[in-house]
CSV table of C-alpha atoms and ligand atoms in Angstrom, one decimal:
chain,number,residue,atom,x,y,z
E,884,UNK,CA,18.9,-32.0,-5.8
E,885,UNK,CA,16.0,-30.9,-4.2
E,886,UNK,CA,13.9,-27.5,-5.0
E,887,UNK,CA,15.2,-24.7,-2.3
E,888,UNK,CA,12.7,-23.7,-0.3
E,889,UNK,CA,11.5,-20.3,-1.6
E,890,UNK,CA,9.2,-18.6,0.9
E,891,UNK,CA,7.6,-15.4,0.1
E,892,UNK,CA,6.4,-12.0,2.9
E,893,UNK,CA,6.1,-9.4,0.6
E,894,UNK,CA,2.9,-9.1,-0.4
E,895,UNK,CA,2.7,-5.5,0.1
E,896,UNK,CA,5.7,-5.9,-2.8
E,897,UNK,CA,2.7,-7.4,-5.1
E,898,UNK,CA,0.6,-10.4,-4.7
E,899,UNK,CA,0.9,-13.3,-6.9
E,900,UNK,CA,-2.0,-12.9,-9.4
E,901,UNK,CA,-4.5,-15.8,-8.6
E,902,UNK,CA,-4.5,-18.4,-11.0
E,903,UNK,CA,-8.9,-18.3,-10.7
E,904,UNK,CA,-7.7,-14.7,-12.2
E,905,UNK,CA,-5.6,-16.1,-14.6
E,906,UNK,CA,-8.4,-17.9,-16.3
E,907,UNK,CA,-10.6,-15.4,-16.3
E,908,UNK,CA,-8.4,-13.6,-18.6
E,909,UNK,CA,-7.2,-16.0,-20.9
E,910,UNK,CA,-9.7,-16.3,-23.6
E,911,UNK,CA,-9.2,-12.2,-23.7
E,912,UNK,CA,-5.7,-12.3,-24.8
E,913,UNK,CA,-6.6,-13.8,-28.5
E,914,UNK,CA,-10.2,-15.3,-28.9
E,915,UNK,CA,-11.8,-12.6,-27.9
E,916,UNK,CA,-9.1,-9.5,-29.1
E,917,UNK,CA,-11.4,-6.5,-29.6
E,918,UNK,CA,-11.2,-3.0,-28.5
E,919,UNK,CA,-13.8,-2.2,-25.9
E,920,UNK,CA,-14.1,1.5,-28.1
E,921,UNK,CA,-15.2,0.0,-31.2
E,922,UNK,CA,-18.6,0.6,-31.1
E,923,UNK,CA,-19.3,-0.4,-34.7
E,924,UNK,CA,-18.9,-4.8,-34.7
E,925,UNK,CA,-19.2,-7.8,-32.2
E,926,UNK,CA,-15.6,-7.5,-31.2
E,927,UNK,CA,-15.7,-4.4,-30.1
E,928,UNK,CA,-19.1,-5.0,-28.8
E,929,UNK,CA,-17.4,-8.1,-26.5
E,930,UNK,CA,-14.2,-6.5,-25.3
E,931,UNK,CA,-17.3,-3.0,-23.9
E,932,UNK,CA,-19.2,-6.1,-22.4
E,933,UNK,CA,-16.1,-7.4,-20.3
E,934,UNK,CA,-15.0,-4.0,-19.3
E,935,UNK,CA,-18.2,-2.6,-18.0
E,936,UNK,CA,-18.6,-6.6,-16.2
E,937,UNK,CA,-15.4,-6.0,-14.2
E,938,UNK,CA,-16.4,-2.9,-13.4
E,939,UNK,CA,-19.4,-3.8,-11.8
E,940,UNK,CA,-17.4,-6.2,-9.9
E,941,UNK,CA,-15.0,-3.6,-8.5
E,942,UNK,CA,-17.6,-1.4,-7.5
E,943,UNK,CA,-20.0,-4.2,-6.1
E,944,UNK,CA,-16.5,-4.6,-3.6
E,945,UNK,CA,-16.3,-0.7,-2.6
E,946,UNK,CA,-20.2,-0.5,-3.1
E,947,UNK,CA,-20.2,2.4,-4.9
E,948,UNK,CA,-21.3,2.9,-8.3
E,949,UNK,CA,-20.3,1.6,-11.5
E,950,UNK,CA,-19.4,4.8,-13.1
E,951,UNK,CA,-17.7,6.1,-10.4
E,952,UNK,CA,-14.8,3.8,-11.5
E,953,UNK,CA,-11.9,5.7,-13.7
E,954,UNK,CA,-10.0,2.3,-15.2
E,955,UNK,CA,-5.9,3.4,-14.9
E,956,UNK,CA,-2.1,1.6,-15.6
E,957,UNK,CA,-2.3,1.2,-11.5
E,958,UNK,CA,-1.9,3.0,-8.4
E,959,UNK,CA,1.5,5.5,-9.5
E,960,UNK,CA,-1.3,6.9,-12.2
E,961,UNK,CA,-4.2,6.8,-10.2
E,962,UNK,CA,-2.6,9.1,-7.1
E,963,UNK,CA,-1.1,11.4,-10.1
E,964,UNK,CA,-4.4,11.4,-11.6
E,965,UNK,CA,-5.9,12.5,-8.4
E,966,UNK,CA,-3.7,14.6,-6.7
E,967,UNK,CA,-2.9,16.6,-10.1
E,968,UNK,CA,-6.4,16.1,-11.8
E,969,UNK,CA,-8.2,17.7,-8.5
E,970,UNK,CA,-5.7,21.0,-8.0
E,971,UNK,CA,-6.0,21.7,-11.7
E,972,UNK,CA,-10.0,21.2,-11.7
E,973,UNK,CA,-10.3,23.5,-8.2
E,974,UNK,CA,-7.9,26.0,-8.9
E,975,UNK,CA,-10.8,28.3,-8.4
E,976,UNK,CA,-11.5,27.0,-4.5
E,977,UNK,CA,-7.8,27.4,-3.2
E,978,UNK,CA,-4.9,25.4,-3.8
E,979,UNK,CA,-3.6,23.9,-0.3
E,980,UNK,CA,-3.5,20.4,-0.2
E,981,UNK,CA,-2.7,18.5,3.3
E,982,UNK,CA,-0.8,15.5,3.3
E,983,UNK,CA,1.3,12.8,5.8
E,984,UNK,CA,5.0,12.4,5.5
E,985,UNK,CA,4.2,8.9,5.6
E,986,UNK,CA,2.5,9.0,2.5
E,987,UNK,CA,4.0,6.5,-0.6
E,988,UNK,CA,6.3,8.2,-3.0
E,989,UNK,CA,4.1,7.9,-5.9
E,990,UNK,CA,1.6,10.8,-3.3
E,991,UNK,CA,4.4,12.7,-2.1
E,992,UNK,CA,5.9,12.8,-6.0
E,993,UNK,CA,2.7,14.3,-7.1
E,994,UNK,CA,2.7,16.6,-4.5
E,995,UNK,CA,6.1,18.0,-5.1
E,996,UNK,CA,4.8,18.7,-9.1
E,997,UNK,CA,1.6,20.3,-7.5
E,998,UNK,CA,4.4,23.3,-5.0
E,999,UNK,CA,6.1,23.6,-8.5
E,1000,UNK,CA,2.6,24.1,-10.4
E,1001,UNK,CA,2.4,27.2,-7.8
E,1002,UNK,CA,0.1,25.0,-5.2
E,1003,UNK,CA,1.1,24.9,-1.9
E,1004,UNK,CA,1.2,22.0,0.7
E,1005,UNK,CA,2.0,20.9,4.8
E,1006,UNK,CA,3.2,17.7,5.1
E,1007,UNK,CA,2.3,17.1,8.3
E,1008,UNK,CA,4.2,14.8,10.7
E,1009,UNK,CA,2.2,11.5,12.1
E,1010,UNK,CA,2.6,10.3,15.6
E,1011,UNK,CA,5.1,7.5,16.9
E,1012,UNK,CA,2.6,4.9,16.5
E,1013,UNK,CA,2.4,5.8,12.6
E,1014,UNK,CA,-1.2,7.8,13.0
E,1015,UNK,CA,-2.4,10.6,12.1
E,1016,UNK,CA,-3.4,13.2,15.4
E,1017,UNK,CA,-6.7,14.9,14.3
E,1018,UNK,CA,-6.4,18.0,15.7
E,1019,UNK,CA,-3.3,19.0,14.1
E,1020,UNK,CA,-5.1,17.7,10.8
E,1021,UNK,CA,-7.7,20.7,11.8
E,1022,UNK,CA,-5.9,22.9,12.7
E,1023,UNK,CA,-3.6,22.5,9.8
E,1024,UNK,CA,-6.5,23.2,7.5
E,1025,UNK,CA,-6.9,27.2,5.9
E,1026,UNK,CA,-9.1,29.2,3.4
E,1027,UNK,CA,-7.6,27.8,0.3
E,1028,UNK,CA,-7.6,23.8,1.6
E,1029,UNK,CA,-9.7,22.1,-1.1
E,1030,UNK,CA,-7.6,18.6,-0.2
E,1031,UNK,CA,-6.6,16.1,2.4
E,1032,UNK,CA,-4.8,13.1,1.1
E,1033,UNK,CA,-4.1,10.7,3.4
E,1034,UNK,CA,-3.5,7.0,3.0
E,1035,UNK,CA,-5.8,4.3,4.2
E,1036,UNK,CA,-3.2,1.9,5.0
E,1037,UNK,CA,0.1,2.4,5.1
E,1038,UNK,CA,2.3,-0.2,3.0
E,1039,UNK,CA,5.5,-0.4,5.5
E,1040,UNK,CA,4.1,-0.6,8.6
E,1041,UNK,CA,0.6,-1.3,7.6
E,1042,UNK,CA,-1.3,1.2,10.4
E,1043,UNK,CA,-4.6,2.0,9.3
E,1044,UNK,CA,-5.5,5.4,10.1
E,1045,UNK,CA,-8.7,6.8,11.4
E,1046,UNK,CA,-10.3,7.6,7.9
E,1047,UNK,CA,-14.2,7.8,9.5
E,1048,UNK,CA,-12.6,10.6,11.0
E,1049,UNK,CA,-10.7,12.6,8.4
E,1050,UNK,CA,-14.3,12.1,6.1
E,1051,UNK,CA,-15.6,13.9,9.1
E,1052,UNK,CA,-13.2,16.4,9.0
E,1053,UNK,CA,-13.4,16.9,5.3
E,1054,UNK,CA,-16.6,17.0,5.7
E,1055,UNK,CA,-16.7,19.3,8.3
E,1056,UNK,CA,-14.6,22.1,6.2
E,1057,UNK,CA,-16.2,21.6,2.8
E,1058,UNK,CA,-12.6,19.9,1.6
E,1059,UNK,CA,-12.0,17.1,-0.6
E,1060,UNK,CA,-10.7,13.8,0.8
E,1061,UNK,CA,-9.0,11.5,-1.0
E,1062,UNK,CA,-7.3,8.3,0.1
E,1063,UNK,CA,-4.9,6.3,-1.4
E,1064,UNK,CA,-6.7,2.6,0.1
E,1065,UNK,CA,-3.5,0.7,-2.7
E,1066,UNK,CA,-2.7,-1.6,0.8
E,1067,UNK,CA,-6.4,-1.8,1.9
E,1068,UNK,CA,-8.9,-2.7,-1.0
E,1069,UNK,CA,-9.5,-6.3,-1.5
E,1070,UNK,CA,-7.7,-7.1,2.0
E,1071,UNK,CA,-10.7,-5.1,4.3
E,1072,UNK,CA,-14.0,-3.6,3.7
E,1073,UNK,CA,-13.6,0.3,1.9
E,1074,UNK,CA,-16.7,1.6,1.3
E,1075,UNK,CA,-15.2,5.1,0.6
E,1076,UNK,CA,-19.4,6.3,0.8
E,1077,UNK,CA,-19.9,5.7,4.3
E,1078,UNK,CA,-16.3,7.8,5.3
E,1079,UNK,CA,-17.1,10.6,3.0
E,1080,UNK,CA,-14.1,9.9,0.8
E,1081,UNK,CA,-14.4,11.4,-3.1
E,1082,UNK,CA,-11.7,9.9,-4.1
E,1083,UNK,CA,-9.5,6.8,-3.8
E,1084,UNK,CA,-6.8,5.1,-5.5
E,1085,UNK,CA,-6.3,1.5,-5.6
E,1086,UNK,CA,-4.1,-1.3,-8.2
E,1087,UNK,CA,-4.7,-5.2,-9.0
E,1088,UNK,CA,-1.6,-6.3,-8.4
E,1089,UNK,CA,-1.9,-5.5,-4.8
E,1090,UNK,CA,-4.6,-8.2,-4.4
E,1091,UNK,CA,-3.8,-10.8,-6.5
E,1092,UNK,CA,-5.1,-9.6,-10.2
E,1093,UNK,CA,-2.8,-8.4,-13.2
E,1094,UNK,CA,-0.1,-5.8,-13.0
E,1095,UNK,CA,-0.4,-2.9,-15.4
E,1096,UNK,CA,-4.1,-2.2,-14.2
E,1097,UNK,CA,-5.9,0.0,-11.6
E,1098,UNK,CA,-8.2,2.3,-10.7
E,1099,UNK,CA,-9.1,5.8,-9.6
E,1100,UNK,CA,-12.2,6.2,-7.5
E,1101,UNK,CA,-14.4,9.5,-8.0
E,1102,UNK,CA,-16.9,10.1,-6.4
E,1103,UNK,CA,-20.8,11.2,-9.0
E,1104,UNK,CA,-23.2,12.7,-6.1
E,1105,UNK,CA,-22.8,14.8,-3.1
E,1106,UNK,CA,-20.4,16.2,-4.5
E,1107,UNK,CA,-20.2,15.7,-7.9
E,1108,UNK,CA,-16.2,15.6,-8.3
E,1109,UNK,CA,-14.7,15.8,-11.1
E,1110,UNK,CA,-10.6,15.5,-11.8
E,1111,UNK,CA,-8.8,17.1,-15.0
E,1112,UNK,CA,-7.7,14.2,-17.0
E,1113,UNK,CA,-3.4,14.5,-17.3
E,1114,UNK,CA,-3.2,12.5,-20.8
E,1115,UNK,CA,-4.8,13.5,-24.0
E,1116,UNK,CA,-6.1,12.1,-26.4
E,1117,UNK,CA,-9.4,10.3,-27.4
E,1118,UNK,CA,-11.4,10.7,-24.3
E,1119,UNK,CA,-12.1,7.1,-23.0
E,1120,UNK,CA,-13.2,7.1,-19.3
E,1121,UNK,CA,-16.0,9.9,-19.4
E,1122,UNK,CA,-13.1,12.2,-20.2
E,1123,UNK,CA,-10.6,11.7,-16.5
E,1124,UNK,CA,-8.4,9.3,-18.6
E,1125,UNK,CA,-7.7,8.5,-22.3
E,1126,UNK,CA,-6.1,5.2,-23.8
E,1127,UNK,CA,-7.4,2.2,-24.9
E,1128,UNK,CA,-8.7,-0.1,-21.6
E,1129,UNK,CA,-6.4,-2.8,-20.8
E,1130,UNK,CA,-9.4,-5.5,-21.8
E,1131,UNK,CA,-7.6,-8.6,-20.6
E,1132,UNK,CA,-6.8,-6.1,-17.0
E,1133,UNK,CA,-10.2,-5.1,-16.6
E,1134,UNK,CA,-11.4,-8.1,-16.8
E,1135,UNK,CA,-8.7,-10.5,-14.0
E,1136,UNK,CA,-9.1,-6.6,-11.9
E,1137,UNK,CA,-12.5,-8.2,-11.4
E,1138,UNK,CA,-11.8,-11.0,-11.1
E,1139,UNK,CA,-9.9,-10.5,-8.2
E,1140,UNK,CA,-12.6,-8.2,-6.9
E,1141,UNK,CA,-14.9,-10.7,-6.7
E,1142,UNK,CA,-12.4,-13.5,-5.3
E,1143,UNK,CA,-11.5,-10.4,-2.5
E,1144,UNK,CA,-15.7,-9.3,-1.5
E,1145,UNK,CA,-16.4,-13.4,-1.1
E,1146,UNK,CA,-12.7,-14.3,0.4
E,1147,UNK,CA,-11.2,-11.2,2.4
E,1148,UNK,CA,-12.4,-11.4,5.6
E,1149,UNK,CA,-11.3,-15.2,5.8
E,1150,UNK,CA,-8.3,-14.7,4.4
E,1151,UNK,CA,-7.7,-11.9,6.5
E,1152,UNK,CA,-8.7,-13.7,10.8
E,1153,UNK,CA,-6.3,-16.6,8.6
E,1154,UNK,CA,-3.4,-14.4,8.1
E,1155,UNK,CA,-4.1,-12.6,11.6
E,1156,UNK,CA,-3.5,-16.0,13.5
E,1157,UNK,CA,-0.5,-16.4,11.1
E,1158,UNK,CA,1.6,-13.0,11.7
E,1159,UNK,CA,0.6,-12.7,15.2
E,1160,UNK,CA,2.7,-16.1,15.5
E,1161,UNK,CA,5.6,-15.0,13.6
E,1162,UNK,CA,5.0,-11.7,15.7
E,1163,UNK,CA,5.3,-13.8,19.4
E,1164,UNK,CA,7.9,-16.2,18.5
E,1165,UNK,CA,10.4,-13.5,17.6
E,1166,UNK,CA,9.5,-11.6,20.6
E,1167,UNK,CA,9.6,-14.4,23.1
E,1168,UNK,CA,13.1,-16.0,20.6
E,1169,UNK,CA,15.1,-13.0,20.5
E,1170,UNK,CA,16.1,-10.4,22.6
E,1171,UNK,CA,15.9,-6.4,21.6
E,1172,UNK,CA,12.4,-6.5,18.8
E,1173,UNK,CA,10.6,-3.8,18.4
E,1174,UNK,CA,7.1,-3.4,16.5
E,1175,UNK,CA,6.8,-0.4,14.5
E,1176,UNK,CA,3.4,1.1,14.3
E,1177,UNK,CA,0.4,1.0,15.9
E,1178,UNK,CA,-0.1,-2.9,16.3
E,1179,UNK,CA,-4.0,-2.1,17.2
E,1180,UNK,CA,-4.6,0.2,13.9
E,1181,UNK,CA,-2.8,-1.9,11.5
E,1182,UNK,CA,-3.7,-4.9,8.9
E,1183,UNK,CA,-3.7,-7.8,10.2
E,1184,UNK,CA,-1.9,-9.5,7.7
E,1185,UNK,CA,1.4,-7.3,8.1
E,1186,UNK,CA,4.3,-6.8,10.7
E,1187,UNK,CA,7.4,-4.3,10.7
E,1188,UNK,CA,10.0,-5.3,12.8
E,1189,UNK,CA,13.3,-3.8,14.3
E,1190,UNK,CA,15.7,-6.5,15.2
E,1191,UNK,CA,18.0,-3.7,17.2
E,1192,UNK,CA,21.4,-3.8,16.3
E,1193,UNK,CA,21.0,-6.0,13.0
E,1194,UNK,CA,21.4,-4.2,9.8
E,1195,UNK,CA,18.1,-5.8,7.7
E,1196,UNK,CA,20.0,-5.6,4.5
E,1197,UNK,CA,22.9,-7.3,5.8
E,1198,UNK,CA,20.5,-9.6,7.5
E,1199,UNK,CA,18.0,-10.9,4.6
E,1200,UNK,CA,20.9,-11.8,2.8
E,1201,UNK,CA,21.7,-14.6,4.9
E,1202,UNK,CA,18.0,-15.9,4.0
E,1203,UNK,CA,16.8,-14.0,1.0
E,1204,UNK,CA,17.6,-17.6,-1.1
E,1205,UNK,CA,14.6,-18.6,0.7
E,1206,UNK,CA,12.3,-15.8,2.1
E,1207,UNK,CA,11.6,-13.5,0.2
E,1208,UNK,CA,11.0,-10.2,2.5
E,1209,UNK,CA,11.6,-6.2,2.5
E,1210,UNK,CA,13.8,-4.2,4.4
E,1211,UNK,CA,13.4,-0.5,6.5
E,1212,UNK,CA,15.8,0.4,3.9
E,1213,UNK,CA,17.0,1.2,0.6
E,1214,UNK,CA,20.3,0.7,-1.2
E,1215,UNK,CA,21.1,4.2,-2.6
E,1216,UNK,CA,24.0,5.0,-4.6
E,1217,UNK,CA,26.1,5.0,-2.7
E,1218,UNK,CA,24.5,4.8,1.1
E,1219,UNK,CA,21.7,2.9,2.7
E,1220,UNK,CA,18.7,5.0,3.5
E,1221,UNK,CA,16.7,4.3,6.4
E,1222,UNK,CA,12.9,4.1,5.6
E,1223,UNK,CA,11.2,7.7,5.7
E,1224,UNK,CA,8.4,5.9,7.2
E,1225,UNK,CA,10.2,4.6,9.9
E,1226,UNK,CA,11.9,7.9,10.2
E,1227,UNK,CA,8.4,9.8,10.8
E,1228,UNK,CA,7.4,7.3,13.3
E,1229,UNK,CA,10.6,8.7,15.1
E,1230,UNK,CA,12.7,5.4,14.9
E,1231,UNK,CA,16.8,5.9,15.1
E,1232,UNK,CA,19.0,5.9,12.1
E,1233,UNK,CA,20.1,2.3,14.0
E,1234,UNK,CA,16.6,0.5,14.1
E,1235,UNK,CA,15.2,2.0,11.2
E,1236,UNK,CA,18.1,0.7,9.0
E,1237,UNK,CA,17.3,-2.6,11.5
E,1238,UNK,CA,13.5,-3.4,10.4
E,1239,UNK,CA,12.3,-6.3,8.4
E,1240,UNK,CA,9.3,-6.0,6.8
E,1241,UNK,CA,7.1,-9.0,6.0
E,1242,UNK,CA,3.7,-9.3,5.0
E,1243,UNK,CA,1.8,-12.4,4.4
E,1244,UNK,CA,-0.9,-13.5,1.8
E,1245,UNK,CA,-3.8,-15.8,0.9
E,1246,UNK,CA,-1.0,-18.3,-0.7
E,1247,UNK,CA,1.1,-18.3,3.3
E,1248,UNK,CA,1.4,-21.6,5.2
E,1249,UNK,CA,2.1,-22.4,8.2
E,1250,UNK,CA,4.4,-24.6,7.6
E,1251,UNK,CA,6.0,-21.4,5.8
E,1252,UNK,CA,5.8,-19.6,8.4
E,1253,UNK,CA,7.1,-22.0,10.3
E,1254,UNK,CA,10.3,-22.2,8.6
E,1255,UNK,CA,10.9,-18.2,8.1
E,1256,UNK,CA,10.8,-18.1,12.1
E,1257,UNK,CA,14.1,-21.4,12.1
E,1258,UNK,CA,15.7,-19.3,9.6
E,1259,UNK,CA,15.4,-15.1,10.2
E,1260,UNK,CA,15.5,-17.0,14.1
E,1261,UNK,CA,19.3,-17.8,12.9
E,1262,UNK,CA,20.0,-15.1,10.9
E,1263,UNK,CA,19.5,-12.7,14.0
E,1264,UNK,CA,21.5,-14.8,16.2
E,1265,UNK,CA,24.3,-15.3,13.7
E,1266,UNK,CA,24.7,-11.4,12.8
E,1267,UNK,CA,24.9,-10.8,16.5
E,1268,UNK,CA,27.7,-13.7,17.3
E,1269,UNK,CA,29.5,-11.2,14.3
E,1270,UNK,CA,28.6,-7.8,15.7
E,1271,UNK,CA,31.1,-6.2,18.0
E,1272,UNK,CA,28.5,-3.6,18.4
E,1273,UNK,CA,26.5,-6.6,19.7
E,1274,UNK,CA,29.1,-7.4,22.3
E,1275,UNK,CA,29.3,-4.3,23.7
E,1276,UNK,CA,25.9,-4.2,24.2
E,1277,UNK,CA,25.9,-7.3,26.0
E,1278,UNK,CA,29.1,-5.6,27.7
E,1279,UNK,CA,26.9,-3.1,29.3
E,1280,UNK,CA,28.5,-0.5,27.6
E,1281,UNK,CA,25.9,3.2,27.0
E,1282,UNK,CA,25.6,2.9,23.1
E,1283,UNK,CA,25.0,6.4,23.1
E,1284,UNK,CA,27.7,7.1,25.3
E,1285,UNK,CA,30.2,6.2,22.7
E,1286,UNK,CA,32.2,8.3,20.2
E,1287,UNK,CA,32.7,6.6,17.0
E,1288,UNK,CA,35.4,8.1,14.4
E,1289,UNK,CA,34.8,9.0,11.1
E,1290,UNK,CA,37.2,7.0,8.9
X,522,LIG,C1,2.3,0.4,-4.9
X,522,LIG,C2,1.6,1.5,-4.0
X,522,LIG,C3,2.2,2.1,-4.9
X,522,LIG,C4,2.0,2.2,-6.4
X,522,LIG,O1,1.0,1.1,-7.1
X,522,LIG,P1,1.2,1.1,-8.7
X,522,LIG,O2,0.6,-0.1,-9.0
X,522,LIG,O3,2.7,-0.3,-9.0
X,522,LIG,O4,1.3,2.3,-10.2
X,522,LIG,C5,1.2,3.1,-4.5
X,522,LIG,N1,0.4,3.5,-3.2
X,522,LIG,C6,0.8,2.6,-2.4
X,522,LIG,C7,0.4,2.1,-1.1
X,522,LIG,C8,1.2,1.0,-2.2
X,522,LIG,O5,1.6,0.5,-1.9
């Protein structure tokens, strides 16, 4: 029996751990078992050395000082620490934060909590292409604004925000610039200091490192930024994040950063070609295909596509034994909830629930893309052949004018 085809095009959900990363990590489970905080014996020193080296590798990728890297358990924790920690630390300066409606839940839900803690949050809408309007952003700044939190690249659409312009705006108004850069770090150049970013959250498992380890960049000079620790304990990580460090995880994260530094440009160039091939094939071969989000300011390995009148979750079922992707809807308890990110781009519910996110990565091959084009095109045609709505559309019925009866 031959192995079923399994094509992974869901790299924005998580990336496989690069085998070179796994190799670097292995000694730190058994041979070198120390706690990096044990200062009195060689086991601890070796672990500390490994952590220092990992921190250095990550700092190099970002062109920052290694003292500016705070290790966490992942980007969710880094987002929480940056937002709640800065809210607490800068309470005397003000209590207002500006963010976008298209942010990751780790940011949005941290902001919700901050509102409960007495903060004020502006959730700014994006334009139809997913980009923030800088004039609207500036107009939202108030005397009590302490921070703008805007993600570097969106996880669903890959849309890249104008980071330099936002950094300039924050500098002009003397407020902090925090970014969730999880989908950008290790894929494109992310040097926070060149762009006036003060806090930057990211995670290892979206850049070919292991799961369960992340980091927060905290700018240390001009201005010296601090965040209030959200975990009480041993005072690790310059007092900003207590807890025994995940030594093998940090070693792997560091190795992943080093590899990214060497290879991300070639990876991006290769994946852009494959992504564009996938996208053109769908546009050429299938009717009523829409690419969501700004296509010029977008990560090179991501495309978010709506196949009109084909419900994404159903479409996925036609090929999910063979291809892994994500759909633009989440199955909540009873209903199909369209993605709030796509709704914020102004898509109607129908287009939002008919979207699929394709995210390619380091191990994606051209054969896989060719196979994906074939299987997915077949799936779309199959779904449309069975669809009364598609039939009505083909017959020229104005679907917007149809009154659907509830039942
Ligand atoms: C994956 C992701 C996160 C969460 O990261 P974890 O390390 O899994 O906690 C946060 N923000 C964005 C944009 C992400 O894509």
